[in-house]
Coordinates of C-alpha atoms in Angstrom, one line a residue:
M175 CA 0.0 0.0 0.0
K176 CA 2.9 2.4 0.9
K177 CA 4.5 1.7 -2.5
L178 CA 1.3 2.4 -4.3
L179 CA 0.8 5.7 -2.4
G180 CA 4.4 6.7 -3.1
L181 CA 4.0 5.9 -6.8
L182 CA 0.8 7.9 -6.9
G183 CA 2.6 10.8 -5.2
L184 CA 5.4 10.6 -7.7
V185 CA 3.0 10.5 -10.6
S186 CA 1.0 13.5 -9.3
F187 CA 4.1 15.5 -8.6
N188 CA 5.6 14.8 -12.0
F189 CA 2.3 15.7 -13.6
L190 CA 2.3 19.0 -11.7
F191 CA 5.8 19.7 -12.7
T192 CA 5.0 19.0 -16.3
S193 CA 2.1 21.4 -16.1
W194 CA 4.4 24.1 -14.7
V195 CA 6.9 23.5 -17.4
A196 CA 4.2 23.7 -20.1
L197 CA 3.0 26.9 -18.6
A198 CA 6.5 28.3 -18.6
R199 CA 7.0 27.4 -22.3
E200 CA 4.0 29.5 -23.1
S201 CA 5.4 32.7 -21.6
L202 CA 8.2 34.4 -19.8
L203 CA 8.0 33.6 -16.1
V204 CA 9.8 35.6 -13.4
V205 CA 9.4 34.0 -10.0
F206 CA 11.7 36.2 -7.9
P207 CA 11.9 39.1 -7.1
P208 CA 8.4 40.4 -7.2
T209 CA 7.9 44.0 -8.4
N210 CA 8.3 46.8 -5.8
Y211 CA 10.7 44.5 -3.9
Q212 CA 12.7 46.1 -1.0
T213 CA 16.1 45.0 0.1
S214 CA 19.2 46.4 1.8
T215 CA 21.8 44.2 -0.1
E216 CA 24.2 45.4 -2.7
K217 CA 22.9 43.0 -5.3
I218 CA 19.9 40.9 -6.2
F219 CA 19.3 37.7 -8.1
F220 CA 16.5 36.8 -10.5
I221 CA 14.8 33.4 -10.7
G222 CA 12.7 32.6 -13.8
T223 CA 12.3 30.6 -17.0
A224 CA 11.4 30.9 -20.6
P225 CA 11.4 28.5 -23.6
P226 CA 14.9 27.3 -24.3
A227 CA 14.9 28.7 -27.9
G228 CA 15.7 32.4 -28.1
Q229 CA 17.3 34.8 -25.7
V230 CA 16.4 36.3 -22.4
L231 CA 17.7 39.8 -21.7
I232 CA 17.7 41.8 -18.5
N233 CA 18.2 45.5 -19.1
G234 CA 19.5 44.6 -22.6
K235 CA 22.1 42.1 -21.4
V236 CA 21.8 38.5 -22.6
I237 CA 21.8 36.2 -19.6
K238 CA 23.0 32.6 -19.3
R239 CA 20.4 29.9 -19.0
S240 CA 20.2 26.2 -18.3
Q241 CA 19.4 23.7 -21.0
S242 CA 15.7 23.8 -20.1
G243 CA 15.7 27.6 -20.3
H244 CA 15.8 28.5 -16.6
F245 CA 17.8 31.5 -15.3
S246 CA 19.1 32.9 -12.0
P247 CA 21.6 35.7 -12.6
S248 CA 22.7 38.3 -10.1
F249 CA 22.8 42.1 -10.6
P250 CA 24.2 45.0 -8.6
L251 CA 21.9 47.5 -7.0
Q252 CA 22.3 51.2 -6.4
L253 CA 20.7 52.9 -3.4
G254 CA 17.1 53.9 -4.1
E255 CA 14.9 52.7 -7.0
N256 CA 16.3 50.2 -9.5
I257 CA 14.3 49.2 -12.6
F258 CA 14.9 46.0 -14.4
K259 CA 13.3 45.0 -17.7
V260 CA 13.3 41.3 -18.4
R261 CA 12.6 40.5 -22.0
Y262 CA 12.0 37.4 -24.1
Q263 CA 11.0 37.9 -27.7
N264 CA 8.0 40.2 -27.6
Q265 CA 7.3 39.7 -23.9
E266 CA 8.6 42.0 -21.2
R267 CA 8.3 42.2 -17.4
E268 CA 9.3 45.4 -15.5
I269 CA 10.4 44.9 -12.0
K270 CA 11.2 47.7 -9.5
I271 CA 13.5 47.0 -6.6
N272 CA 14.2 49.6 -3.9
R273 CA 17.5 49.3 -2.1
V274 CA 17.4 50.9 1.3
S275 CA 20.4 52.0 3.3
T276 CA 21.2 50.3 6.6
Q277 CA 23.3 53.3 7.7
P278 CA 21.8 56.1 9.9
E279 CA 21.0 59.3 7.9
L280 CA 21.6 62.8 9.2
P281 CA 18.8 65.4 8.7
Q282 CA 19.3 68.3 6.3
G283 CA 19.7 70.8 9.2
L284 CA 21.4 70.4 12.5
G285 CA 20.2 67.2 14.3
F286 CA 20.7 63.7 15.3
A287 CA 20.4 60.8 12.9
K288 CA 16.9 59.2 13.0
N289 CA 16.6 56.4 15.5
S290 CA 20.2 56.8 16.7
L291 CA 19.6 57.9 20.3
T292 CA 20.1 55.1 22.9
P293 CA 18.7 53.9 25.1
A294 CA 15.6 53.8 22.8
V295 CA 13.4 51.9 25.3
D296 CA 12.8 52.1 29.1
I297 CA 15.7 50.5 31.1
T298 CA 16.4 49.6 34.7
R299 CA 19.8 49.0 36.2
L300 CA 21.3 48.3 39.6
P301 CA 23.1 51.0 41.6
G302 CA 26.7 51.4 40.4
E303 CA 26.1 49.8 37.0
L304 CA 27.2 51.6 33.8
I305 CA 24.4 53.4 32.0
C306 CA 25.6 54.2 28.5
F307 CA 24.2 56.6 25.9
S308 CA 25.0 56.9 22.2
A309 CA 23.9 59.1 19.3
V310 CA 24.9 59.6 15.6
A311 CA 25.6 63.3 14.9
P312 CA 27.6 65.5 12.5
P313 CA 31.4 65.5 12.9
Q314 CA 33.2 68.1 15.1
A315 CA 30.0 68.5 17.2
T316 CA 29.8 68.7 21.0
V317 CA 27.3 66.2 22.3
W318 CA 26.2 65.6 25.9
V319 CA 23.3 64.1 27.9
N320 CA 21.6 65.8 30.8
L321 CA 20.1 63.7 33.6
V322 CA 17.9 64.9 36.5
N323 CA 17.3 62.6 39.4
Q324 CA 14.6 62.7 42.0
N325 CA 16.7 65.1 44.2
L326 CA 16.8 67.5 41.2
V327 CA 20.5 67.1 40.9
N328 CA 21.7 67.6 37.4
Q329 CA 24.3 65.3 35.9
N330 CA 25.9 66.0 32.5
I331 CA 27.5 63.1 30.6
A332 CA 29.8 64.0 27.7
L333 CA 29.3 61.8 24.6
L334 CA 32.7 61.6 22.8
P335 CA 33.2 60.6 19.1
Q336 CA 34.3 57.0 18.8
P337 CA 37.3 56.0 16.6
L338 CA 35.5 53.0 15.1
F339 CA 31.9 52.7 14.0
A340 CA 31.2 49.5 12.1
Q341 CA 27.9 47.7 11.4
L342 CA 27.9 43.9 11.7
P343 CA 26.2 41.9 8.9
P344 CA 23.4 39.5 9.8
N345 CA 24.3 35.9 10.9
S346 CA 23.0 34.6 7.6
S347 CA 25.9 36.3 5.8
I348 CA 28.2 33.5 6.8
L349 CA 26.3 31.4 4.2
T350 CA 27.3 33.8 1.5
G351 CA 30.8 34.6 2.5
F352 CA 30.0 38.3 2.9
N353 CA 30.3 38.4 6.7
Q354 CA 32.7 41.3 7.2
P355 CA 31.5 44.5 9.0
N356 CA 30.9 47.7 7.1
R357 CA 32.7 50.8 8.2
S358 CA 30.5 53.9 8.6
S359 CA 31.6 57.4 7.6
L360 CA 29.2 58.9 10.2
S361 CA 30.3 60.0 13.6
K362 CA 29.0 58.0 16.6
Y363 CA 29.1 59.6 20.0
Q364 CA 29.1 57.6 23.2
G365 CA 29.4 58.1 26.9
C366 CA 28.6 56.3 30.2
T367 CA 27.9 57.1 33.8
T368 CA 26.9 55.5 37.1
V369 CA 24.3 56.3 39.7
T370 CA 24.9 55.0 43.2
N371 CA 21.4 55.2 44.7
A372 CA 17.9 54.0 43.7
A373 CA 16.3 56.8 41.6
D374 CA 13.9 57.5 38.8
L375 CA 15.9 59.4 36.3
G376 CA 13.1 59.9 33.7
K377 CA 14.1 60.4 30.0
P378 CA 17.5 61.8 29.2
E379 CA 18.0 65.1 27.4
F380 CA 20.4 64.8 24.4
N381 CA 22.2 68.0 23.5
L382 CA 24.0 68.8 20.3
Q383 CA 26.0 71.9 19.6
L384 CA 27.9 72.8 16.4
N385 CA 29.3 76.3 15.9
D386 CA 26.7 78.7 17.2
Q387 CA 23.8 76.3 16.8
R388 CA 22.4 74.1 19.5
I389 CA 19.4 71.7 19.7
T390 CA 18.0 69.5 22.5
Q391 CA 16.1 66.3 22.0
T392 CA 14.4 64.1 24.6
G393 CA 15.4 60.4 24.5
L394 CA 12.7 57.7 24.1
G395 CA 13.6 55.5 27.0
K396 CA 13.1 56.2 30.7
I397 CA 15.9 55.2 33.1
E398 CA 15.3 53.8 36.6
I399 CA 17.9 52.7 39.2
L400 CA 16.6 49.7 41.2
S401 CA 16.8 49.2 44.9
P402 CA 18.8 45.9 45.6
A403 CA 16.5 45.2 48.6
Q404 CA 13.3 45.4 46.5
L405 CA 14.1 43.4 43.4
A406 CA 11.1 41.7 41.7
V407 CA 11.0 37.9 41.4
A408 CA 9.8 36.3 38.2
E409 CA 8.4 32.8 37.5
I410 CA 8.8 31.2 34.1
T411 CA 5.3 30.5 32.8
S412 CA 6.1 29.0 29.4
E413 CA 7.0 25.3 29.0
S414 CA 10.5 26.2 28.0
G415 CA 11.5 29.8 28.7
V416 CA 13.8 31.1 25.9
T417 CA 16.8 32.8 27.5
R418 CA 19.3 34.9 25.6
T419 CA 22.7 36.6 26.0
G420 CA 21.0 40.0 25.6
P421 CA 17.7 41.9 25.4
G422 CA 16.4 40.9 22.0
T423 CA 15.9 38.1 19.5
D424 CA 19.2 39.0 17.8
Y425 CA 21.1 37.7 20.8
S426 CA 22.2 34.1 21.1
R427 CA 20.1 31.5 22.9
L428 CA 21.1 29.9 26.2
T429 CA 19.7 26.8 27.9
P430 CA 15.9 27.2 28.1
L431 CA 14.5 27.5 31.6
P432 CA 11.9 24.8 32.7
K433 CA 8.5 26.0 33.6
G434 CA 8.2 27.0 37.2
T435 CA 11.8 28.4 37.5
M436 CA 12.0 31.3 40.0
T437 CA 14.6 34.0 39.5
T438 CA 15.3 37.6 40.6
V439 CA 15.0 40.4 38.0
T440 CA 18.1 42.6 38.1
G441 CA 17.4 44.8 35.1
K442 CA 15.0 45.6 32.3
E443 CA 15.3 46.8 28.7
G444 CA 12.0 47.3 27.0
E445 CA 10.0 44.1 27.3
W446 CA 13.1 42.1 28.2
L447 CA 14.1 41.1 31.7
R448 CA 17.6 40.5 32.9
L449 CA 17.7 37.6 35.3
D450 CA 20.0 37.2 38.3
Y451 CA 22.4 34.7 36.7
G452 CA 22.9 37.0 33.6
A453 CA 20.5 35.7 31.0
W454 CA 17.7 37.7 29.5
I455 CA 14.1 36.6 28.8
N456 CA 11.0 38.2 27.3
S457 CA 8.7 39.3 30.0
K458 CA 5.8 37.6 28.1
E459 CA 7.2 34.3 29.2
T460 CA 7.2 35.2 32.9
K461 CA 4.9 36.5 35.7
I462 CA 6.0 38.6 38.6
I463 CA 5.4 37.1 42.0
A464 CA 4.3 39.8 44.5
G465 CA 6.2 39.8 47.8
A466 CA 8.6 37.0 46.8
V467 CA 12.2 37.3 48.1
A468 CA 15.3 36.4 46.0
P469 CA 15.2 32.7 45.3
Q470 CA 18.0 30.7 47.0
T471 CA 18.3 27.0 47.8
V472 CA 20.6 24.4 49.3
I473 CA 21.0 20.9 47.8
R474 CA 21.7 17.8 49.8
S475 CA 21.3 14.3 48.4
V476 CA 21.0 13.5 44.7
G477 CA 19.2 10.4 43.5
Y478 CA 18.1 8.7 40.3
R479 CA 15.5 6.5 38.7
Q480 CA 16.6 4.1 36.0
L481 CA 13.9 3.6 33.3
N482 CA 13.9 1.2 30.4
T483 CA 15.2 3.8 27.9
A484 CA 16.6 6.6 30.2
T485 CA 18.1 7.6 33.5
E486 CA 16.3 10.3 35.5
M487 CA 18.5 12.2 37.9
I488 CA 16.6 13.7 40.8
F489 CA 17.8 17.0 42.4
P490 CA 15.5 18.0 45.4
L491 CA 15.6 21.8 45.9
E492 CA 13.9 24.3 48.2
T493 CA 12.9 26.4 45.2
A494 CA 13.1 26.0 41.4
V495 CA 16.3 27.9 40.4
P496 CA 17.8 28.6 37.0
V497 CA 19.9 26.0 35.3
T498 CA 22.3 25.7 32.3
V499 CA 23.5 22.7 30.4
E500 CA 26.8 22.0 28.6
Q501 CA 27.5 18.9 26.4
G502 CA 30.9 17.6 25.2
N503 CA 32.7 14.4 24.4
N504 CA 32.1 11.9 27.2
F505 CA 30.5 14.4 29.5
F506 CA 27.3 16.3 30.3
T507 CA 27.3 19.1 32.8
L508 CA 24.4 20.7 34.7
T509 CA 24.9 24.0 36.6
L510 CA 22.4 25.1 39.3
Y511 CA 22.4 28.9 40.1
N512 CA 21.5 30.5 43.4
T513 CA 22.4 27.2 45.0
T514 CA 24.7 26.1 47.8
A515 CA 25.7 22.5 48.2
Q516 CA 25.2 20.6 51.5
T517 CA 25.7 17.3 49.6
D518 CA 27.1 14.3 51.4
T519 CA 25.4 11.5 49.5
I520 CA 24.8 10.7 45.8
R521 CA 23.4 7.4 44.7
L522 CA 24.2 6.2 41.2
D523 CA 24.6 2.4 40.7
D524 CA 26.3 0.8 37.7
N525 CA 24.5 2.6 34.9
P526 CA 24.3 1.8 31.1
L527 CA 25.0 5.5 30.3
I528 CA 26.9 7.1 33.2
S529 CA 30.3 6.0 34.5
R530 CA 30.6 8.6 37.3
L531 CA 28.9 11.7 38.6
D532 CA 31.1 14.5 40.1
W533 CA 30.1 17.8 41.6
Q534 CA 31.8 21.1 42.5
Q535 CA 30.8 24.4 44.2
V536 CA 32.3 26.6 41.5
S537 CA 31.2 29.8 43.1
P538 CA 29.3 30.7 46.3
T539 CA 26.0 30.5 44.4
Q540 CA 26.8 27.9 41.6
V541 CA 26.9 24.1 41.9
K542 CA 28.1 22.2 38.8
Y543 CA 27.3 18.5 38.3
T544 CA 29.5 16.6 35.7
F545 CA 28.2 13.3 34.3
N546 CA 31.1 11.3 32.9
L547 CA 29.6 9.1 30.1
K548 CA 30.6 5.7 28.9
K549 CA 30.3 6.6 25.2
L550 CA 30.9 9.6 23.0
Q551 CA 27.5 9.7 21.4
Q552 CA 24.7 11.2 23.4
W553 CA 21.0 10.5 22.6
G554 CA 19.1 13.4 24.1
Y555 CA 18.0 15.0 27.3
K556 CA 15.1 16.8 28.9
L557 CA 14.7 19.1 31.9
R558 CA 11.6 19.7 34.0
Y559 CA 10.6 20.7 37.4
D560 CA 8.2 18.6 39.5
N561 CA 7.2 21.3 42.0
T562 CA 10.7 22.3 43.3
T563 CA 12.5 19.1 42.4
L564 CA 14.6 19.3 39.2
V565 CA 14.4 16.2 37.0
L566 CA 17.1 15.7 34.3
T567 CA 16.3 12.8 31.9
L568 CA 19.3 11.4 30.0
R569 CA 18.4 9.0 27.3
H570 CA 20.1 5.7 26.8
P571 CA 21.4 4.5 23.5
P572 CA 18.7 2.8 21.4
H573 CA 18.6 -1.0 21.3
F574 CA 20.1 -2.5 18.1
P575 CA 18.7 -5.9 17.3
Q576 CA 21.1 -8.0 15.2
I577 CA 18.9 -8.5 12.2
K578 CA 20.9 -8.2 8.9
R579 CA 17.8 -8.0 6.8
L580 CA 16.4 -5.2 8.9
P581 CA 19.4 -3.3 10.3
L582 CA 17.2 -0.4 11.6
S583 CA 14.7 -2.7 13.4
G584 CA 13.6 -1.1 16.7
I585 CA 14.9 2.4 15.6
K586 CA 12.4 5.2 15.6
I587 CA 13.2 8.1 13.2
V588 CA 11.3 11.4 12.9
L589 CA 11.2 12.8 9.4
D590 CA 10.3 16.5 9.0
P591 CA 9.4 17.6 5.4
G592 CA 10.2 21.3 5.5
H593 CA 7.4 24.0 5.1
G594 CA 3.9 23.0 3.9
G595 CA 0.5 24.6 3.6
K596 CA 0.8 28.4 3.5
E597 CA 4.6 28.1 4.0
S598 CA 5.7 27.3 0.5
G599 CA 9.5 27.8 1.1
S600 CA 11.8 28.8 -1.7
R601 CA 10.6 28.6 -5.3
R602 CA 12.2 27.2 -8.5
P603 CA 12.5 29.1 -11.8
T604 CA 9.4 27.2 -13.0
G605 CA 7.4 28.5 -10.0
Y606 CA 6.8 25.3 -7.9
S607 CA 7.8 25.4 -4.2
A608 CA 10.3 23.7 -2.0
K609 CA 7.4 22.3 0.2
D610 CA 6.4 19.9 -2.6
V611 CA 9.8 18.4 -3.3
N612 CA 10.6 18.3 0.5
L613 CA 7.5 16.1 1.0
L614 CA 8.2 13.9 -2.0
V615 CA 11.8 13.2 -1.0
S616 CA 10.7 12.7 2.6
K617 CA 8.1 10.1 1.6
L618 CA 10.6 8.3 -0.6
L619 CA 13.1 8.3 2.4
R620 CA 10.4 7.1 4.7
D621 CA 9.8 4.0 2.5
E622 CA 13.5 3.3 2.3
L623 CA 14.0 3.5 6.0
A624 CA 10.9 1.3 6.6
K625 CA 12.4 -1.3 4.3
R626 CA 15.4 -1.5 6.7
G627 CA 13.0 -2.0 9.7
A628 CA 12.8 1.6 11.1
K629 CA 9.7 3.0 12.6
V630 CA 9.2 6.3 10.9
V631 CA 7.1 9.2 12.1
M632 CA 6.4 12.1 9.7
T633 CA 5.7 15.6 11.0
R634 CA 3.4 16.0 8.0
E635 CA 2.0 13.6 5.4
D636 CA 0.5 16.1 3.0
D637 CA 0.4 19.8 2.1
Q638 CA -0.7 21.1 5.4
D639 CA 0.4 23.9 7.8
V640 CA 2.5 22.5 10.7
S641 CA 4.1 25.2 12.8
L642 CA 7.7 25.1 13.9
V643 CA 6.6 24.7 17.5
Q644 CA 4.4 21.7 16.5
R645 CA 7.3 20.1 14.7
Q646 CA 9.5 20.5 17.8
E647 CA 6.7 19.0 20.0
I648 CA 6.5 16.0 17.8
I649 CA 10.2 15.3 18.2
N650 CA 10.0 15.9 22.0
Q651 CA 7.0 13.6 22.4
E652 CA 8.2 10.8 20.1
E653 CA 11.8 10.8 21.4
P654 CA 13.2 9.2 18.2
A655 CA 16.8 7.9 17.9
I656 CA 17.3 10.7 15.4
A657 CA 15.3 13.5 13.7
L658 CA 15.9 14.5 10.1
S659 CA 14.5 17.7 8.7
I660 CA 14.5 17.7 4.8
H661 CA 14.8 21.0 2.9
Y662 CA 15.9 22.5 -0.4
N663 CA 18.0 25.6 0.1
F664 CA 17.5 29.3 -0.6
L665 CA 20.1 32.0 0.3
P666 CA 19.9 35.7 1.0
D667 CA 19.5 38.3 -1.8
N668 CA 23.2 39.0 -2.2
S669 CA 24.4 35.5 -2.6
N670 CA 26.3 34.4 -5.8
T671 CA 24.0 32.2 -7.8
A672 CA 26.9 30.8 -9.8
N673 CA 28.7 29.4 -6.7
T674 CA 25.7 28.4 -4.5
R675 CA 25.6 24.7 -5.2
G676 CA 25.4 21.5 -3.3
L677 CA 24.4 20.1 0.1
V678 CA 24.3 22.2 3.3
S679 CA 23.9 20.5 6.7
F680 CA 23.1 22.0 10.1
W681 CA 23.4 20.9 13.7
Y682 CA 23.0 22.7 17.1
H683 CA 23.4 20.4 20.1
P684 CA 26.8 18.5 20.3
Q685 CA 24.8 15.3 20.3
A686 CA 23.8 16.0 16.7
H687 CA 27.3 16.8 15.4
S688 CA 28.4 13.2 14.6
P689 CA 25.3 12.2 12.6
T690 CA 25.4 15.6 10.8
V691 CA 29.0 15.3 9.6
F692 CA 28.7 11.6 8.8
L693 CA 25.5 12.0 6.7
H694 CA 26.8 15.1 5.0
N695 CA 30.0 13.4 3.9
Y696 CA 28.2 10.2 3.0
L697 CA 25.8 12.0 0.7
V698 CA 28.5 14.1 -0.9
N699 CA 30.6 11.1 -1.7
K700 CA 27.9 8.6 -2.7
L701 CA 25.5 10.7 -4.7
P702 CA 27.9 12.4 -5.6
Q703 CA 27.1 16.1 -5.1
P704 CA 29.0 19.2 -4.2
S705 CA 29.4 20.2 -0.6
F706 CA 28.4 23.8 0.4
G707 CA 29.4 23.1 4.0
V708 CA 28.4 21.9 7.5
F709 CA 27.2 24.6 9.9
W710 CA 26.4 25.0 13.5
N711 CA 23.1 26.9 13.4
N712 CA 20.4 27.9 15.8
L713 CA 17.4 26.7 13.8
A714 CA 14.0 25.6 15.1
L715 CA 14.5 22.1 13.8
T716 CA 18.0 21.7 15.1
R717 CA 17.2 22.9 18.6
P718 CA 15.2 20.0 20.0
S719 CA 17.3 18.4 22.8
A720 CA 15.3 15.2 23.2
A721 CA 17.1 13.6 20.2
P722 CA 20.0 14.2 17.8
S723 CA 18.3 16.6 15.4
V724 CA 19.8 17.2 11.9
L725 CA 18.6 19.6 9.2
L726 CA 19.7 18.8 5.6
E727 CA 19.4 21.3 2.7
F728 CA 19.6 19.5 -0.7
R729 CA 20.6 21.8 -3.6
F730 CA 19.6 25.4 -4.1
M731 CA 16.2 26.6 -5.2
K732 CA 17.8 29.7 -6.8
N733 CA 20.3 27.9 -8.9
A734 CA 18.8 27.3 -12.4
N735 CA 21.4 24.7 -13.2
E736 CA 20.4 22.5 -10.3
L737 CA 16.7 22.5 -11.2
E738 CA 17.0 19.4 -13.5
E739 CA 18.5 17.3 -10.7
I740 CA 16.0 18.4 -8.1
V741 CA 12.9 17.5 -10.2
N742 CA 14.5 14.4 -11.7
S743 CA 12.5 11.4 -10.2
Q744 CA 15.5 9.1 -10.5
Q745 CA 17.7 11.5 -8.6
Q746 CA 15.0 11.9 -5.9
Q747 CA 14.9 8.2 -5.4
K748 CA 18.7 8.0 -5.4
I749 CA 18.9 10.7 -2.7
A750 CA 16.3 8.8 -0.6
K751 CA 18.2 5.4 -0.9
I752 CA 21.6 6.8 -0.3
L753 CA 20.5 8.8 2.7
A754 CA 18.8 5.7 4.2
D755 CA 22.0 3.8 3.6
G756 CA 23.9 6.6 5.4
V757 CA 21.6 6.5 8.4
T758 CA 22.0 2.8 8.6
E759 CA 25.8 3.0 8.4
W760 CA 25.9 5.7 11.1
F761 CA 23.8 3.6 13.5
K762 CA 26.2 0.7 12.9
M763 CA 29.2 3.0 13.7
V764 CA 27.8 4.2 17.1
Q765 CA 26.6 0.8 18.4

């Protein structure tokens, strides 16, 4: 029955692709960019197709195309409006692209650059902490900030021109190779101060003087200095509180906090709270507990429960405190904050996973537990609070039955076909979407893995909306031996279409590094296909900690020359078979 369904899916997909190609042969088709497109990059690529006979011109320049007539050239952009005319025979498409500047712009008269005054949101700090201000203003100007505290004492802070002012590119630029900062020609002024007592400082007044002219502009963010004796206590209300290194989604993720964690708030920036151990979290994932005092706990005995497929380590605490996790070769560490050890006894019998548990009071308020593991490969973990007791679940290696005919017997695998429903993903020159080929290849892979005895769970079986959170929940609930997310790639606007070819593989947790590198190399060597690289990346489908989670990007949706391989049914089947072989070989290696 599965074979019949797979065949029907292949037939319907190929019919759909044939229809797209037929449509493309009737007319010039430009899939990307849409008209009135806006970008900040220095160049843009086009994706489209036209019948192979004849020429396609963009602004009068003949462009290279694949044998089937697809094209994906790149063109430079100037700041402001750019008009491109794409022509094939008597058909023409006009596409307008607006390149916007990422640099602050000074006004015509004397003034600060728009949106350059910081802090731009309300902030709170502890007494004695640095409070810093910045502004972009004309060169040779005198800039200062005036603060007035509750006692009506004025404080003037000079903002001095900084020798270097560079803007960092986005994280995605590492995929294109254009990840160097851009030096700005504008003058950035910065200065800091401290306030020793609790106070409401209101909004700062920014002053700018040049020659005989002077202006004053009120900042957007209020400043408050907290009283250390009256700090608020927050409780994590989401199932897994997302903590970061700074106040915003641009900052890196840290170990999520289990629901129920209690922590003191030591600062605020807009809607982001700084927690007592240094991490930041969005206030929407917390609630303030009225009257609560700063959470502190001692820890005494540590116990465990050995289950069939995992070991649960039990840490009884007086209150649910913040935690962080670190993984490495042969070890797993758990750090408890706001915790003092009174530990004399730890029970851990001979265990299939753990050889020894060590602990250390690394600072007056931090206790670190190090699990020395028997094997290099780790299989996943979970953290939760049962009231105030922390439970760490460490998964055991899967059971490998010795059945040559079914080498993956007893192995559960989650397959995640990327995108689906309204989320079409990237698009090919002919117009069809990544979601379709993701699903087709995932179904072919499912059948190949099932032939080898694996139990396969799909995050979607058809063209339906499945959110990233739902996909993560499936992995966490199913607890597979491995999770594979299948995608076809699409890079930022300024990537080079001629060089963006091949397989890209992503991992996040160290437990996923081994399968990611192994499967990447296996596919590159056996298909064969070019390698675009292996990347550590903070992606929704690499983040689940309950299992080694790998995301594979086959080929590039923007590369016209790779289209034929992507839609080739024999190549799709080959990918599925070789990937299933690679999964099998990796499990043999880690037994």
